[in-house]
PDB file of C-alpha atoms in Angstrom:
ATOM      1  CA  UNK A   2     176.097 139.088  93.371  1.00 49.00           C
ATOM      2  CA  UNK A   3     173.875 140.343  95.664  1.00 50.00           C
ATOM      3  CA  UNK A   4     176.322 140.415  98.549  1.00 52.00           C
ATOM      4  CA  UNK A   5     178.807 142.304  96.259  1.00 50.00           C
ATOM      5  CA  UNK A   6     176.452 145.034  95.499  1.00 50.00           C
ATOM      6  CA  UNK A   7     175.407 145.375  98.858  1.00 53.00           C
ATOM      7  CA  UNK A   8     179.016 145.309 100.175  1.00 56.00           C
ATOM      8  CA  UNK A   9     179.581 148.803  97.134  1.00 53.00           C
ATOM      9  CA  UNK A  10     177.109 150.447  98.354  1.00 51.00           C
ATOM     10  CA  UNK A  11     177.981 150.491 102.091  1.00 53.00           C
ATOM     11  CA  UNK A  12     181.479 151.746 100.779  1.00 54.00           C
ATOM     12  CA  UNK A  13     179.585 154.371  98.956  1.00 51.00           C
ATOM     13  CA  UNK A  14     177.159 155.358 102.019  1.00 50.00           C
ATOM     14  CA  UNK A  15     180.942 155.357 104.470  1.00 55.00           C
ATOM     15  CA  UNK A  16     182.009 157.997 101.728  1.00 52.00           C
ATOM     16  CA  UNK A  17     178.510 160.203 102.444  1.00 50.00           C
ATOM     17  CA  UNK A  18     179.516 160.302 106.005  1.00 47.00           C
ATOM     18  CA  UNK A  19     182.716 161.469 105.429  1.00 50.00           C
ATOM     19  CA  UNK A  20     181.714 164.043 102.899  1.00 48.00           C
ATOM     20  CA  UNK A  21     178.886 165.164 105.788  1.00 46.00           C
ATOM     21  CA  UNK A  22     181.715 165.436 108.243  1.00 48.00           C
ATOM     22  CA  UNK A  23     183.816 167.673 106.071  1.00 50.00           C
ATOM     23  CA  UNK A  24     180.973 170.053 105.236  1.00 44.00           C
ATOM     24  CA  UNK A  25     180.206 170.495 108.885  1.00 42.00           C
ATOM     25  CA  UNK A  26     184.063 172.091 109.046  1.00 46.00           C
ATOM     26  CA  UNK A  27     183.897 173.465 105.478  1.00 43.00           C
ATOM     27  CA  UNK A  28     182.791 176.647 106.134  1.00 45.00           C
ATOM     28  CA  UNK A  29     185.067 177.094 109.746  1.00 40.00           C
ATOM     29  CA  UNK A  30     187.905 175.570 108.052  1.00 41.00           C
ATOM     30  CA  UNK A  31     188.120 178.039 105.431  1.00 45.00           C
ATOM     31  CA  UNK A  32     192.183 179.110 105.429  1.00 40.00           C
ATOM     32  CA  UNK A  33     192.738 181.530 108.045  1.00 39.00           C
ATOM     33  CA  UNK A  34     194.049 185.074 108.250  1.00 37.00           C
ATOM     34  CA  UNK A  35     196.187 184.229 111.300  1.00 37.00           C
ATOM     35  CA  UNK A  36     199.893 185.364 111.415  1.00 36.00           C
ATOM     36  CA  UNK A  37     201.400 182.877 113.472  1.00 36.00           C
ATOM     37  CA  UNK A  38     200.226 179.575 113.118  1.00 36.00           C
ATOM     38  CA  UNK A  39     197.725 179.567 115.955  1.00 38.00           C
ATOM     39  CA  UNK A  40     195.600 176.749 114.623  1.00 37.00           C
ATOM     40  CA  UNK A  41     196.090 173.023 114.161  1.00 37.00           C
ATOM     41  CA  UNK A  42     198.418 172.773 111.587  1.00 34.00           C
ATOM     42  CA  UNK A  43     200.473 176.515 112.053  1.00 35.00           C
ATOM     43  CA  UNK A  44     201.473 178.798 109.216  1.00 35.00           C
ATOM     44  CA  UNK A  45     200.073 181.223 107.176  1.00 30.00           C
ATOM     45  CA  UNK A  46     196.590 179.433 104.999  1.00 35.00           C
ATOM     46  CA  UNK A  47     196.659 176.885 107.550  1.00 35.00           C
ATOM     47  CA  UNK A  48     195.467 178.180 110.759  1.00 33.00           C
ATOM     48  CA  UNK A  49     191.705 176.916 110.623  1.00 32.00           C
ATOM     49  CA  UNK A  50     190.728 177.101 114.428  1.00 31.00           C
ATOM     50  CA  UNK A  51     191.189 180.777 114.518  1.00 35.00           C
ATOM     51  CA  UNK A  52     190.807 182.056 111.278  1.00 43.00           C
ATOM     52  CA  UNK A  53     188.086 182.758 108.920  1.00 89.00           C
ATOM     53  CA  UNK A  54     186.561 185.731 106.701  1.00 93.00           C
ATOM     54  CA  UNK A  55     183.350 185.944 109.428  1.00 94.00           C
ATOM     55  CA  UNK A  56     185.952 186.066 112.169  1.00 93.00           C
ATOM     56  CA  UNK A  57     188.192 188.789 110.323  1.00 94.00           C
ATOM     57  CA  UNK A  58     184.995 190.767 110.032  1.00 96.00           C
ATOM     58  CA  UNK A  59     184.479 190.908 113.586  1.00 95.00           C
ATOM     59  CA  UNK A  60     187.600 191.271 114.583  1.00 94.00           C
ATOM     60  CA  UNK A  61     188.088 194.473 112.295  1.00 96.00           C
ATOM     61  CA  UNK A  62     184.500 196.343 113.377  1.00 96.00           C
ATOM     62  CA  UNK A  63     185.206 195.217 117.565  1.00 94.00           C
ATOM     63  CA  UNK A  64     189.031 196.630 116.813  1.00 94.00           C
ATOM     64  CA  UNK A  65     187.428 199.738 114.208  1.00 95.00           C
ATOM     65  CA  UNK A  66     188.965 202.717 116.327  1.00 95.00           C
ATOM     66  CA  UNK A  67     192.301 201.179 117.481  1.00 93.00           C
ATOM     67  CA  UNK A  68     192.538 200.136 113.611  1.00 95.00           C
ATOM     68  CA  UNK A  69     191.327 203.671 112.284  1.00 96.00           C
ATOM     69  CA  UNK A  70     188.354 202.717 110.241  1.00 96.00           C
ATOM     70  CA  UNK A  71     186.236 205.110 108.923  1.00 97.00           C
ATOM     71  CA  UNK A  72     182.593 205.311 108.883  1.00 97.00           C
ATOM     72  CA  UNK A  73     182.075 203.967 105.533  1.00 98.00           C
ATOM     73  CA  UNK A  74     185.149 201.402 106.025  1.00 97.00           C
ATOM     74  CA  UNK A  75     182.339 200.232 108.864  1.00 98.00           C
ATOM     75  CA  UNK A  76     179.381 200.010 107.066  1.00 98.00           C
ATOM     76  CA  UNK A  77     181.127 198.476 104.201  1.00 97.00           C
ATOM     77  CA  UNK A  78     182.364 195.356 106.349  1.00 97.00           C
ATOM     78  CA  UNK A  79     178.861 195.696 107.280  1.00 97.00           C
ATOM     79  CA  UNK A  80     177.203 194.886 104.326  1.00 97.00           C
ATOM     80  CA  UNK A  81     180.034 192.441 103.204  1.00 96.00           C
ATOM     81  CA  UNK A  82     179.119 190.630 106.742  1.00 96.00           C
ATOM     82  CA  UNK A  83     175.429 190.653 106.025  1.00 96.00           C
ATOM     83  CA  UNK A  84     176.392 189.337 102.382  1.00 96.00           C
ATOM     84  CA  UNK A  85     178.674 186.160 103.988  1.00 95.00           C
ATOM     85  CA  UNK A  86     175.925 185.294 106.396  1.00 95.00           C
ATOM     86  CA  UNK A  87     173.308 184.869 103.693  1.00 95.00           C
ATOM     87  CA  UNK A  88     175.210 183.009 101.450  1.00 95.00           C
ATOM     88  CA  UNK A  89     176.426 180.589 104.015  1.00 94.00           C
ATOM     89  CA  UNK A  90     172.870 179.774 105.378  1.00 96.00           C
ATOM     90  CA  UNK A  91     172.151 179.331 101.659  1.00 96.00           C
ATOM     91  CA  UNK A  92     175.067 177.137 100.556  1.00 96.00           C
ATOM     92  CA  UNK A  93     174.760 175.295 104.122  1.00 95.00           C
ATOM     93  CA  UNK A  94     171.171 174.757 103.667  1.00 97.00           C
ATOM     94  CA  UNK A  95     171.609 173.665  99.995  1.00 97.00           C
ATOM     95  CA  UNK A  96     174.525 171.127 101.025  1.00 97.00           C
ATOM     96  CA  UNK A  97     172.238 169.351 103.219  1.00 97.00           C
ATOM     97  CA  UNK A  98     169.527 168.755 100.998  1.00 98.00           C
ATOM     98  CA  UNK A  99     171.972 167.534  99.091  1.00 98.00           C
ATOM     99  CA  UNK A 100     173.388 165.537 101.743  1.00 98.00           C
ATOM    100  CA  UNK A 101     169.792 163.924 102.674  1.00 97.00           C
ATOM    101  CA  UNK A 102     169.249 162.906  98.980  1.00 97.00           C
ATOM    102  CA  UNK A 103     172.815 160.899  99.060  1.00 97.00           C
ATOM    103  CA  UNK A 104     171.374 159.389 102.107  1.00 97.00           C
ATOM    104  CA  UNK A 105     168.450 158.353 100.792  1.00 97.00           C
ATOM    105  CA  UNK A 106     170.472 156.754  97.799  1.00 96.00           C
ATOM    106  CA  UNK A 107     172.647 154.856  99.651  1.00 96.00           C
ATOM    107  CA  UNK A 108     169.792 153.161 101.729  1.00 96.00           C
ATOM    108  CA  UNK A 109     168.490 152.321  98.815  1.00 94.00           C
ATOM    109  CA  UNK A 110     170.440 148.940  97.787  1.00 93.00           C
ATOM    110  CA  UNK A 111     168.957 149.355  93.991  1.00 93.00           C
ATOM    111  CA  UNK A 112     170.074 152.666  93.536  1.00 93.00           C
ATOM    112  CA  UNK A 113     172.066 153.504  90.557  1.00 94.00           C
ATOM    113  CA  UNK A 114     175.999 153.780  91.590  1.00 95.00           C
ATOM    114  CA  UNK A 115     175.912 156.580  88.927  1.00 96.00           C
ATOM    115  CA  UNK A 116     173.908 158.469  90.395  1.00 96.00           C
ATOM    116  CA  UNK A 117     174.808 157.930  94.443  1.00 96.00           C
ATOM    117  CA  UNK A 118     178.527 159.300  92.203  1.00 97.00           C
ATOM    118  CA  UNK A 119     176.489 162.394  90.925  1.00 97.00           C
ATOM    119  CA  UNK A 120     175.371 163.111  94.187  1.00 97.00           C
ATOM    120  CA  UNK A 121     178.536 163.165  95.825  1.00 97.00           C
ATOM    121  CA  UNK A 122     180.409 164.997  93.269  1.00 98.00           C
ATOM    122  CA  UNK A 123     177.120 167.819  93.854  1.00 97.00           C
ATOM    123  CA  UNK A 124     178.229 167.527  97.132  1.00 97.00           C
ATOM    124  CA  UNK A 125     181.654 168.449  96.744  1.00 97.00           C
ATOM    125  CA  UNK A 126     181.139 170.520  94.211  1.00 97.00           C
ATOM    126  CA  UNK A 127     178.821 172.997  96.616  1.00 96.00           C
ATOM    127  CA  UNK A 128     181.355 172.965  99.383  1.00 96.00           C
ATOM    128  CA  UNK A 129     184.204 174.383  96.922  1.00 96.00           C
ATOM    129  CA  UNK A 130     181.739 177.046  95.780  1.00 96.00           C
ATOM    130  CA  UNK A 131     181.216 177.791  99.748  1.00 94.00           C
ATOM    131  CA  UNK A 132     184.748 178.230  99.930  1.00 94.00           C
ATOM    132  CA  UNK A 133     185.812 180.044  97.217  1.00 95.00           C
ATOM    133  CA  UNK A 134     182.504 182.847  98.002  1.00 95.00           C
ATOM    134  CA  UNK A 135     184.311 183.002 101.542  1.00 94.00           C
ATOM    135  CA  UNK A 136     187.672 183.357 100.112  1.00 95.00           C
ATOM    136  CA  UNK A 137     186.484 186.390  97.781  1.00 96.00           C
ATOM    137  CA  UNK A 138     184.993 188.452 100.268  1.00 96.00           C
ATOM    138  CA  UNK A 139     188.108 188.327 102.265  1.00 96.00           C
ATOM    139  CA  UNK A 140     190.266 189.213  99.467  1.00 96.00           C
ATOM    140  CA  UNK A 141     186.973 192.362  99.505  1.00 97.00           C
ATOM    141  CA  UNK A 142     187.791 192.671 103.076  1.00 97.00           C
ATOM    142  CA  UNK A 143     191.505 193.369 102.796  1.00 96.00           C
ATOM    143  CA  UNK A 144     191.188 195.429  99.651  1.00 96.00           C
ATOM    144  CA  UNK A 145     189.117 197.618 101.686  1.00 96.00           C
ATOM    145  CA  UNK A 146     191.726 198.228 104.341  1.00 96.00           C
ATOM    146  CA  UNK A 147     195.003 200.756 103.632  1.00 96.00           C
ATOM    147  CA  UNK A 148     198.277 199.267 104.194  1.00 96.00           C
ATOM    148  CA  UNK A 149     198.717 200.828 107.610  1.00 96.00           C
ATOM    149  CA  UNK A 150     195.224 199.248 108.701  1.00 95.00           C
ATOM    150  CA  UNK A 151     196.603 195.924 107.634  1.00 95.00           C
ATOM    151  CA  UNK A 152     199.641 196.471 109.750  1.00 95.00           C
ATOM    152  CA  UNK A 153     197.392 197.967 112.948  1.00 93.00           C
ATOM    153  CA  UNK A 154     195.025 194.861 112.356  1.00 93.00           C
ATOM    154  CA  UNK A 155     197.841 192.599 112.412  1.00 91.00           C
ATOM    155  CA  UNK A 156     199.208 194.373 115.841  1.00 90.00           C
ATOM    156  CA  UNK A 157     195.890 194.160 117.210  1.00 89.00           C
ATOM    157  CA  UNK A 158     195.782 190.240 116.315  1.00 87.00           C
ATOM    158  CA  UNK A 159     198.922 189.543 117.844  1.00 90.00           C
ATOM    159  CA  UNK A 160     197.640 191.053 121.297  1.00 87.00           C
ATOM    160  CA  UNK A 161     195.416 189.124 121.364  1.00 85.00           C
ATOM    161  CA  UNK A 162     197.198 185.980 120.733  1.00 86.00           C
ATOM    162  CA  UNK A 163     199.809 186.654 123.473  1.00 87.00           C
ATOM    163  CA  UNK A 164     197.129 188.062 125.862  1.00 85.00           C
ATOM    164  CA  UNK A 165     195.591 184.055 125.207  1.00 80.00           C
ATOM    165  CA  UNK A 166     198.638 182.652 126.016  1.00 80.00           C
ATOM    166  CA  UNK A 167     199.334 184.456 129.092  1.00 70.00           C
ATOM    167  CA  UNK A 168     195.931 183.370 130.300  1.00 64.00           C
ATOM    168  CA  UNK A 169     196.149 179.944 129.323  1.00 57.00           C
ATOM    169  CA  UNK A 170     198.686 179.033 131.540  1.00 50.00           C
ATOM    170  CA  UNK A 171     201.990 178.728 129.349  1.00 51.00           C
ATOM    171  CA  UNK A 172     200.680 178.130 125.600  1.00 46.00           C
ATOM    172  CA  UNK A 173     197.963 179.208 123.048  1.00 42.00           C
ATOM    173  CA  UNK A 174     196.264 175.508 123.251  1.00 45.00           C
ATOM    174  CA  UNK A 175     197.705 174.395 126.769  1.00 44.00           C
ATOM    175  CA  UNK A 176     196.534 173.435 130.245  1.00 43.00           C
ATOM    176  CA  UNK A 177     194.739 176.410 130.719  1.00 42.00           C
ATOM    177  CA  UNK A 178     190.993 176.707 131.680  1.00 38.00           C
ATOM    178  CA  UNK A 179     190.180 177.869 128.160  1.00 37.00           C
ATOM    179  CA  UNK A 180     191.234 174.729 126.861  1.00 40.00           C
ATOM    180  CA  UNK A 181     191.093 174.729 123.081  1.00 41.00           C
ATOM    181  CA  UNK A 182     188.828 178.520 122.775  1.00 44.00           C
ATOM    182  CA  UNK A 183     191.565 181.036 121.929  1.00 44.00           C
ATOM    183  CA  UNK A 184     189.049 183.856 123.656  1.00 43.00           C
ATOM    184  CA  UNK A 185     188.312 181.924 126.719  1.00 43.00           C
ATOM    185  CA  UNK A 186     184.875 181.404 125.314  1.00 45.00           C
ATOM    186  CA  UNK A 187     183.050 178.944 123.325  1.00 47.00           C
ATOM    187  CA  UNK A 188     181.960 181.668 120.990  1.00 48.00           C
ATOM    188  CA  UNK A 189     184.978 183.926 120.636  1.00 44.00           C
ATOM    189  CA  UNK A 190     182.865 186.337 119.760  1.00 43.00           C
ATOM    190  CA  UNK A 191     180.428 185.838 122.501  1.00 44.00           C
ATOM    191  CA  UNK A 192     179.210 189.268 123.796  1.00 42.00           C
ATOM    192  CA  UNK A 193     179.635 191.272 120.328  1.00 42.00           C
ATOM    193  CA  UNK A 194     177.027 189.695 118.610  1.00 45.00           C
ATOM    194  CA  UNK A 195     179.302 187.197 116.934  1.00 44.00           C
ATOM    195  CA  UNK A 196     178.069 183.799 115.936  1.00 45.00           C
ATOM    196  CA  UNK A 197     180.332 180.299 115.179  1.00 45.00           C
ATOM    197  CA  UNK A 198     179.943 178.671 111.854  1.00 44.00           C
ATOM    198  CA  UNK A 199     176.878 176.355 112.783  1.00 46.00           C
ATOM    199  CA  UNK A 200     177.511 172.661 110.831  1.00 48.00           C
ATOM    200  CA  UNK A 201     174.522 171.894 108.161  1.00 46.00           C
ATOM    201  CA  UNK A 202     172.928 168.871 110.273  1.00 43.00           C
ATOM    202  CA  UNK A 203     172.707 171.685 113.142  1.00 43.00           C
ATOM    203  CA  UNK A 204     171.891 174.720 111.124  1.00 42.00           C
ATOM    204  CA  UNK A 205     169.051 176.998 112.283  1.00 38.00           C
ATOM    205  CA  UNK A 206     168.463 180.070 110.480  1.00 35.00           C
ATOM    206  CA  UNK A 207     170.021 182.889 112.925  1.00 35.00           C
TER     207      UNK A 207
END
């Protein structure tokens, strides 16, 4: 019996790694706003490697006066930025508290099975909150924006997708020096003051 049990729970303690490994993407793979399948797995929803609601941010205030934004379309995304950032250091911090508690279950060969399951549905259950928080402010984001600022944001994206290919060497993702950073950096963002999504076993409050 006692082989058995011990055989369940290292099952159970495989499925807390693989939980830990999709919350360290949960909050970069949110679905993109990309246009033309840049990422991974191409099309609209599905372009994770360049997409994001903390990446549409920036991209909107560095783009603000070839988009036309006005002053309080800026300090809007503003505030809606500061608002993201504090609930994903939250959520993040949460998840990995939570994540340390399954860890210390599974080591534990006499834990309950019930409750390593409780854990791991808390677990899952706080990275579909993270997602969901990140998927309403970007429906904020775009509600924010007139329908000729959608179209000028969506020009601007697109320049910058073909100005990444031409400097990659013959594709978005190919060959190039860049290798797999779509900015040539391995913060696209570096420079502006952006940040990338930093995984909960990582995290440092920025």
């Amino acid at each position: 019996m006692k082989p058995i049990m011990s055989g369940i729970v290292s099952c159970v303690a495989t499925a807390a790694v693989v939980l830990t490994c999709g919350v360290a993407g949960s909050w970069a793979n949110e679905p993109g706003y990309g246009y033309g399948g840049h990422g991974k797995m191409g099309g609209y929803g599905k372009s994770f490697m360049h997409g994001g609601t903390g990446h549409l941010i920036r991209h909107l205030l560095k783009h603000e006066k070839d988009i036309g934004l006005t002053p309080d379309q800026v300090a809007k995304l503003k505030d809606l930025q500061l608002a993201l950032d504090k609930a994903r250091i939250k959520a993040e911090a949460d998840i990995q508290i939570t994540e340390r508690e399954i860890k210390a279950l599974t080591e534990d060969e006499k834990a309950d099975l019930a409750a390593i399951e409780a854990k791991l549905k808390q677990s899952a259950d706080q990275r579909v909150a993270l997602r969901l928080t990140a998927l309403k402010m970007k429906r904020d984001v775009l509600n924010l924006l007139t329908p000729e600022q959608r179209e000028k944001e969506k020009t601007e994206h697109e320049k910058v997708l073909r100005e990444h290919g031409k400097s990659s060497y013959g594709g978005p993702h190919g060959g190039g020096s860049y290798g797999a950073y779509p900015h040539g950096k391995k913060n696209p963002h570096e420079g502006m003051g952006g940040h990338p999504p930093v995984p909960p076993t990582e995290m440092s409050v920025q």
